mmCIF file of C-alpha atoms in Angstrom:
data_model
loop_
_atom_site.group_PDB
_atom_site.id
_atom_site.type_symbol
_atom_site.label_atom_id
_atom_site.label_comp_id
_atom_site.label_asym_id
_atom_site.label_seq_id
_atom_site.Cartn_x
_atom_site.Cartn_y
_atom_site.Cartn_z
ATOM 1 C CA UNK A 1 -25.872 -4.140 37.042
ATOM 2 C CA UNK A 2 -24.489 -7.215 36.312
ATOM 3 C CA UNK A 3 -21.427 -8.049 34.128
ATOM 4 C CA UNK A 4 -19.724 -10.836 32.909
ATOM 5 C CA UNK A 5 -15.456 -11.497 31.729
ATOM 6 C CA UNK A 6 -14.734 -14.164 29.873
ATOM 7 C CA UNK A 7 -10.964 -13.525 29.476
ATOM 8 C CA UNK A 8 -10.080 -15.679 26.877
ATOM 9 C CA UNK A 9 -11.598 -15.015 23.441
ATOM 10 C CA UNK A 10 -9.859 -18.415 21.898
ATOM 11 C CA UNK A 11 -8.372 -21.746 23.515
ATOM 12 C CA UNK A 12 -7.111 -24.265 21.624
ATOM 13 C CA UNK A 13 -6.345 -27.398 23.709
ATOM 14 C CA UNK A 14 -5.325 -31.248 22.574
ATOM 15 C CA UNK A 15 -7.648 -34.158 22.506
ATOM 16 C CA UNK A 16 -7.577 -35.754 25.910
ATOM 17 C CA UNK A 17 -6.357 -32.638 27.603
ATOM 18 C CA UNK A 18 -7.383 -30.926 30.366
ATOM 19 C CA UNK A 19 -9.685 -27.598 30.075
ATOM 20 C CA UNK A 20 -10.616 -24.520 31.524
ATOM 21 C CA UNK A 21 -12.288 -21.932 30.781
ATOM 22 C CA UNK A 22 -12.382 -18.531 33.000
ATOM 23 C CA UNK A 23 -15.539 -16.520 33.780
ATOM 24 C CA UNK A 24 -15.477 -13.929 36.343
ATOM 25 C CA UNK A 25 -18.947 -11.492 37.148
ATOM 26 C CA UNK A 26 -19.468 -8.511 38.793
ATOM 27 C CA UNK A 27 -22.299 -7.894 40.956
ATOM 28 C CA UNK A 28 -23.479 -7.470 44.331
ATOM 29 C CA UNK A 29 -24.799 -10.274 46.165
ATOM 30 C CA UNK A 30 -25.462 -14.055 45.151
ATOM 31 C CA UNK A 31 -26.091 -14.308 41.268
ATOM 32 C CA UNK A 32 -27.347 -17.027 39.671
ATOM 33 C CA UNK A 33 -24.252 -18.190 37.197
ATOM 34 C CA UNK A 34 -24.535 -20.592 33.995
ATOM 35 C CA UNK A 35 -22.279 -21.884 31.321
ATOM 36 C CA UNK A 36 -23.789 -22.614 28.066
ATOM 37 C CA UNK A 37 -22.313 -23.673 24.718
ATOM 38 C CA UNK A 38 -23.005 -22.702 21.134
ATOM 39 C CA UNK A 39 -22.165 -25.270 18.436
ATOM 40 C CA UNK A 40 -21.683 -23.765 14.735
ATOM 41 C CA UNK A 41 -24.918 -23.029 13.126
ATOM 42 C CA UNK A 42 -26.986 -23.691 16.689
ATOM 43 C CA UNK A 43 -29.055 -22.020 19.469
ATOM 44 C CA UNK A 44 -27.325 -22.134 22.754
ATOM 45 C CA UNK A 45 -27.575 -25.169 25.181
ATOM 46 C CA UNK A 46 -27.523 -25.201 28.849
ATOM 47 C CA UNK A 47 -24.245 -26.747 30.122
ATOM 48 C CA UNK A 48 -24.855 -26.461 33.948
ATOM 49 C CA UNK A 49 -25.732 -23.576 36.363
ATOM 50 C CA UNK A 50 -25.335 -22.767 39.849
ATOM 51 C CA UNK A 51 -28.221 -21.543 42.162
ATOM 52 C CA UNK A 52 -27.090 -21.968 45.701
ATOM 53 C CA UNK A 53 -25.828 -24.419 47.793
ATOM 54 C CA UNK A 54 -22.604 -26.774 46.554
ATOM 55 C CA UNK A 55 -20.119 -24.916 44.605
ATOM 56 C CA UNK A 56 -18.861 -27.359 42.518
ATOM 57 C CA UNK A 57 -21.949 -28.364 40.022
ATOM 58 C CA UNK A 58 -22.003 -31.006 37.292
ATOM 59 C CA UNK A 59 -23.565 -30.663 34.082
ATOM 60 C CA UNK A 60 -23.551 -32.643 30.910
ATOM 61 C CA UNK A 61 -21.324 -34.190 28.864
ATOM 62 C CA UNK A 62 -19.110 -34.407 31.925
ATOM 63 C CA UNK A 63 -18.395 -30.407 32.404
ATOM 64 C CA UNK A 64 -18.402 -29.064 36.003
ATOM 65 C CA UNK A 65 -17.731 -25.466 37.482
ATOM 66 C CA UNK A 66 -17.290 -24.318 41.167
ATOM 67 C CA UNK A 67 -18.678 -20.892 42.206
ATOM 68 C CA UNK A 68 -15.990 -19.029 44.409
ATOM 69 C CA UNK A 69 -17.153 -16.455 45.973
ATOM 70 C CA UNK A 70 -14.073 -14.785 47.250
ATOM 71 C CA UNK A 71 -12.802 -14.605 43.602
ATOM 72 C CA UNK A 72 -15.787 -13.915 41.969
ATOM 73 C CA UNK A 73 -15.449 -16.710 39.339
ATOM 74 C CA UNK A 74 -17.104 -19.581 38.265
ATOM 75 C CA UNK A 75 -14.952 -21.547 35.997
ATOM 76 C CA UNK A 76 -15.643 -24.092 33.842
ATOM 77 C CA UNK A 77 -13.533 -27.570 33.701
ATOM 78 C CA UNK A 78 -13.568 -30.817 31.944
ATOM 79 C CA UNK A 79 -10.940 -33.409 32.785
ATOM 80 C CA UNK A 80 -10.261 -34.651 29.193
ATOM 81 C CA UNK A 81 -11.739 -32.903 25.982
ATOM 82 C CA UNK A 82 -13.219 -34.812 23.112
ATOM 83 C CA UNK A 83 -13.120 -33.483 19.526
ATOM 84 C CA UNK A 84 -16.571 -32.790 19.871
ATOM 85 C CA UNK A 85 -16.538 -30.378 22.448
ATOM 86 C CA UNK A 86 -14.880 -27.968 19.847
ATOM 87 C CA UNK A 87 -17.698 -25.245 19.897
ATOM 88 C CA UNK A 88 -18.331 -21.554 22.118
ATOM 89 C CA UNK A 89 -18.885 -21.365 25.539
ATOM 90 C CA UNK A 90 -20.710 -18.533 27.192
ATOM 91 C CA UNK A 91 -20.599 -17.745 30.775
ATOM 92 C CA UNK A 92 -24.021 -15.870 32.307
ATOM 93 C CA UNK A 93 -24.984 -14.410 35.268
ATOM 94 C CA UNK A 94 -28.745 -13.851 36.578
ATOM 95 C CA UNK A 95 -29.699 -11.206 39.563
ATOM 96 C CA UNK A 96 -31.015 -12.891 42.243
ATOM 97 C CA UNK A 97 -33.339 -9.346 43.056
ATOM 98 C CA UNK A 98 -36.690 -9.060 41.877
ATOM 99 C CA UNK A 99 -37.368 -7.150 38.425
ATOM 100 C CA UNK A 100 -34.400 -8.352 36.962
ATOM 101 C CA UNK A 101 -35.439 -10.789 34.860
ATOM 102 C CA UNK A 102 -32.271 -10.856 31.621
ATOM 103 C CA UNK A 103 -29.524 -12.946 31.829
ATOM 104 C CA UNK A 104 -26.324 -10.978 31.265
ATOM 105 C CA UNK A 105 -23.605 -13.180 28.814
ATOM 106 C CA UNK A 106 -20.033 -13.136 28.553
ATOM 107 C CA UNK A 107 -18.320 -12.738 24.962
ATOM 108 C CA UNK A 108 -17.829 -16.095 25.127
ATOM 109 C CA UNK A 109 -14.828 -18.278 24.503
ATOM 110 C CA UNK A 110 -14.276 -20.110 21.327
ATOM 111 C CA UNK A 111 -12.792 -23.850 22.178
ATOM 112 C CA UNK A 112 -10.813 -25.415 19.423
ATOM 113 C CA UNK A 113 -9.716 -29.363 19.616
ATOM 114 C CA UNK A 114 -6.907 -30.736 18.104
ATOM 115 C CA UNK A 115 -6.776 -33.732 17.700
ATOM 116 C CA UNK B 1 -43.788 -27.963 20.362
ATOM 117 C CA UNK B 2 -40.358 -29.738 20.831
ATOM 118 C CA UNK B 3 -37.942 -26.772 20.929
ATOM 119 C CA UNK B 4 -38.163 -23.217 20.006
ATOM 120 C CA UNK B 5 -38.581 -22.342 16.986
ATOM 121 C CA UNK B 6 -37.183 -19.347 15.128
ATOM 122 C CA UNK B 7 -37.916 -18.450 10.913
ATOM 123 C CA UNK B 8 -36.361 -17.195 8.752
ATOM 124 C CA UNK B 9 -33.278 -19.221 9.564
ATOM 125 C CA UNK B 10 -31.714 -16.271 7.346
ATOM 126 C CA UNK B 11 -32.870 -13.267 5.834
ATOM 127 C CA UNK B 12 -31.042 -10.696 3.528
ATOM 128 C CA UNK B 13 -32.094 -7.752 2.980
ATOM 129 C CA UNK B 14 -31.428 -3.877 1.837
ATOM 130 C CA UNK B 15 -30.701 -0.855 3.833
ATOM 131 C CA UNK B 16 -33.848 0.861 4.750
ATOM 132 C CA UNK B 17 -36.226 -2.246 4.051
ATOM 133 C CA UNK B 18 -38.293 -3.459 6.764
ATOM 134 C CA UNK B 19 -37.560 -7.234 8.382
ATOM 135 C CA UNK B 20 -39.970 -9.544 10.770
ATOM 136 C CA UNK B 21 -38.439 -11.997 12.645
ATOM 137 C CA UNK B 22 -40.676 -14.860 14.093
ATOM 138 C CA UNK B 23 -40.145 -17.211 17.388
ATOM 139 C CA UNK B 24 -42.417 -19.735 18.110
ATOM 140 C CA UNK B 25 -41.458 -20.944 21.911
ATOM 141 C CA UNK B 26 -41.664 -23.807 24.050
ATOM 142 C CA UNK B 27 -45.640 -24.859 24.520
ATOM 143 C CA UNK B 28 -46.443 -24.059 28.192
ATOM 144 C CA UNK B 29 -43.263 -21.328 28.538
ATOM 145 C CA UNK B 30 -44.211 -18.151 29.792
ATOM 146 C CA UNK B 31 -41.046 -16.009 29.096
ATOM 147 C CA UNK B 32 -39.870 -15.239 26.184
ATOM 148 C CA UNK B 33 -36.383 -13.206 25.305
ATOM 149 C CA UNK B 34 -34.778 -11.927 22.522
ATOM 150 C CA UNK B 35 -31.143 -11.352 22.131
ATOM 151 C CA UNK B 36 -28.684 -10.190 19.832
ATOM 152 C CA UNK B 37 -25.153 -11.377 19.144
ATOM 153 C CA UNK B 38 -23.271 -9.663 16.676
ATOM 154 C CA UNK B 39 -19.934 -11.297 15.684
ATOM 155 C CA UNK B 40 -17.116 -11.053 18.476
ATOM 156 C CA UNK B 41 -19.798 -9.248 20.743
ATOM 157 C CA UNK B 42 -21.614 -12.309 22.827
ATOM 158 C CA UNK B 43 -25.420 -11.691 23.468
ATOM 159 C CA UNK B 44 -26.866 -8.522 24.045
ATOM 160 C CA UNK B 45 -30.040 -8.555 25.677
ATOM 161 C CA UNK B 46 -33.100 -7.024 23.688
ATOM 162 C CA UNK B 47 -36.575 -7.241 25.286
ATOM 163 C CA UNK B 48 -38.191 -9.856 27.898
ATOM 164 C CA UNK B 49 -41.908 -10.957 28.058
ATOM 165 C CA UNK B 50 -43.239 -12.705 30.766
ATOM 166 C CA UNK B 51 -46.944 -13.581 30.630
ATOM 167 C CA UNK B 52 -49.304 -10.535 30.550
ATOM 168 C CA UNK B 53 -46.753 -8.064 32.093
ATOM 169 C CA UNK B 54 -45.640 -5.543 30.341
ATOM 170 C CA UNK B 55 -42.368 -6.270 28.770
ATOM 171 C CA UNK B 56 -38.957 -5.530 29.654
ATOM 172 C CA UNK B 57 -37.656 -3.254 26.389
ATOM 173 C CA UNK B 58 -34.812 -2.140 28.279
ATOM 174 C CA UNK B 59 -32.381 -3.698 25.532
ATOM 175 C CA UNK B 60 -33.890 -2.259 22.697
ATOM 176 C CA UNK B 61 -31.415 -0.377 20.791
ATOM 177 C CA UNK B 62 -33.471 2.139 19.008
ATOM 178 C CA UNK B 63 -37.119 2.957 17.851
ATOM 179 C CA UNK B 64 -36.587 1.017 14.966
ATOM 180 C CA UNK B 65 -36.879 -2.054 16.909
ATOM 181 C CA UNK B 66 -40.170 -3.781 18.274
ATOM 182 C CA UNK B 67 -41.082 -6.680 19.157
ATOM 183 C CA UNK B 68 -44.686 -8.150 20.678
ATOM 184 C CA UNK B 69 -46.348 -11.454 21.388
ATOM 185 C CA UNK B 70 -49.675 -12.652 20.545
ATOM 186 C CA UNK B 71 -52.034 -14.347 23.054
ATOM 187 C CA UNK B 72 -48.786 -15.219 25.376
ATOM 188 C CA UNK B 73 -46.971 -18.032 22.611
ATOM 189 C CA UNK B 74 -45.165 -16.367 19.698
ATOM 190 C CA UNK B 75 -43.293 -13.707 19.236
ATOM 191 C CA UNK B 76 -42.199 -11.337 16.146
ATOM 192 C CA UNK B 77 -39.044 -8.860 16.039
ATOM 193 C CA UNK B 78 -39.723 -6.172 13.893
ATOM 194 C CA UNK B 79 -36.614 -3.878 12.664
ATOM 195 C CA UNK B 80 -38.059 -0.914 10.301
ATOM 196 C CA UNK B 81 -35.567 0.956 8.245
ATOM 197 C CA UNK B 82 -32.577 -1.897 8.407
ATOM 198 C CA UNK B 83 -29.535 -0.354 8.760
ATOM 199 C CA UNK B 84 -25.918 -2.576 8.096
ATOM 200 C CA UNK B 85 -25.183 -2.194 11.886
ATOM 201 C CA UNK B 86 -28.254 -4.559 12.541
ATOM 202 C CA UNK B 87 -26.741 -7.444 10.657
ATOM 203 C CA UNK B 88 -26.200 -9.872 13.823
ATOM 204 C CA UNK B 89 -27.605 -13.309 14.506
ATOM 205 C CA UNK B 90 -31.003 -12.607 16.517
ATOM 206 C CA UNK B 91 -31.559 -15.258 19.030
ATOM 207 C CA UNK B 92 -34.757 -16.223 20.809
ATOM 208 C CA UNK B 93 -34.898 -17.782 24.161
ATOM 209 C CA UNK B 94 -38.108 -19.060 26.261
ATOM 210 C CA UNK B 95 -38.357 -20.401 29.432
ATOM 211 C CA UNK B 96 -40.754 -21.788 32.030
ATOM 212 C CA UNK B 97 -39.627 -19.996 35.041
ATOM 213 C CA UNK B 98 -40.425 -16.470 36.188
ATOM 214 C CA UNK B 99 -38.131 -16.222 39.655
ATOM 215 C CA UNK B 100 -36.176 -13.695 38.350
ATOM 216 C CA UNK B 101 -32.441 -14.217 37.165
ATOM 217 C CA UNK B 102 -33.133 -17.836 37.584
ATOM 218 C CA UNK B 103 -34.567 -18.738 34.532
ATOM 219 C CA UNK B 104 -33.310 -22.044 32.600
ATOM 220 C CA UNK B 105 -33.434 -20.761 28.710
ATOM 221 C CA UNK B 106 -33.886 -22.758 26.049
ATOM 222 C CA UNK B 107 -32.754 -21.119 22.626
ATOM 223 C CA UNK B 108 -33.834 -21.348 19.171
ATOM 224 C CA UNK B 109 -31.278 -21.796 16.545
ATOM 225 C CA UNK B 110 -31.513 -18.085 15.274
ATOM 226 C CA UNK B 111 -32.466 -15.879 12.640
ATOM 227 C CA UNK B 112 -29.262 -14.738 10.652
ATOM 228 C CA UNK B 113 -29.953 -11.170 9.062
ATOM 229 C CA UNK B 114 -27.477 -9.684 6.736
ATOM 230 C CA UNK B 115 -28.472 -6.112 5.651
ATOM 231 C CA UNK B 116 -26.546 -4.926 2.214
#
């Protein structure tokens, strides 16, 4: 079974600073990888996804993530954080094999932004 | 509809009571998921429906939990004899893709359940 680890529970950055949120997965084959964002009181919104091909994927709101097979990682980055980026971020993995339809989520990283 | 709709948005109940949570997915989405989000615990998969196939119930934590999906659309998650540890946000999501593992989920805003 697949699993996801987000090592950082809470990160605080200053507005305008760069951001990297870490995600490590465990899965025996090439996984499908996702980053979702959740604002307070809201459901989760897809930021970006990796299925295959180019390992650097672009998402909405200026976010990008890089799939590194050798490190089993899919870290999320943004060059300049805005105050509106304050939210909780979830990494998720989907199994590429048949018959497994659930996404496994990490426990999330809460991002606070200092003005 | 335009998005995934969940009701009620908030539910406070007494221990031992039954509760029903409703999810109305995006029209045309064939897949529907329920997840539970507890404080600091991330999202826990509960159940998955895909078209007319038998649901994947592997994530339901006990036999007090059940879910159904009528007519391939609206779904109801029922928790019987609620316990305090059932307090959480219950998230519903739907998807148009049936490719295993590659589904892009659209989430509702969730139903926050508080068991006193």
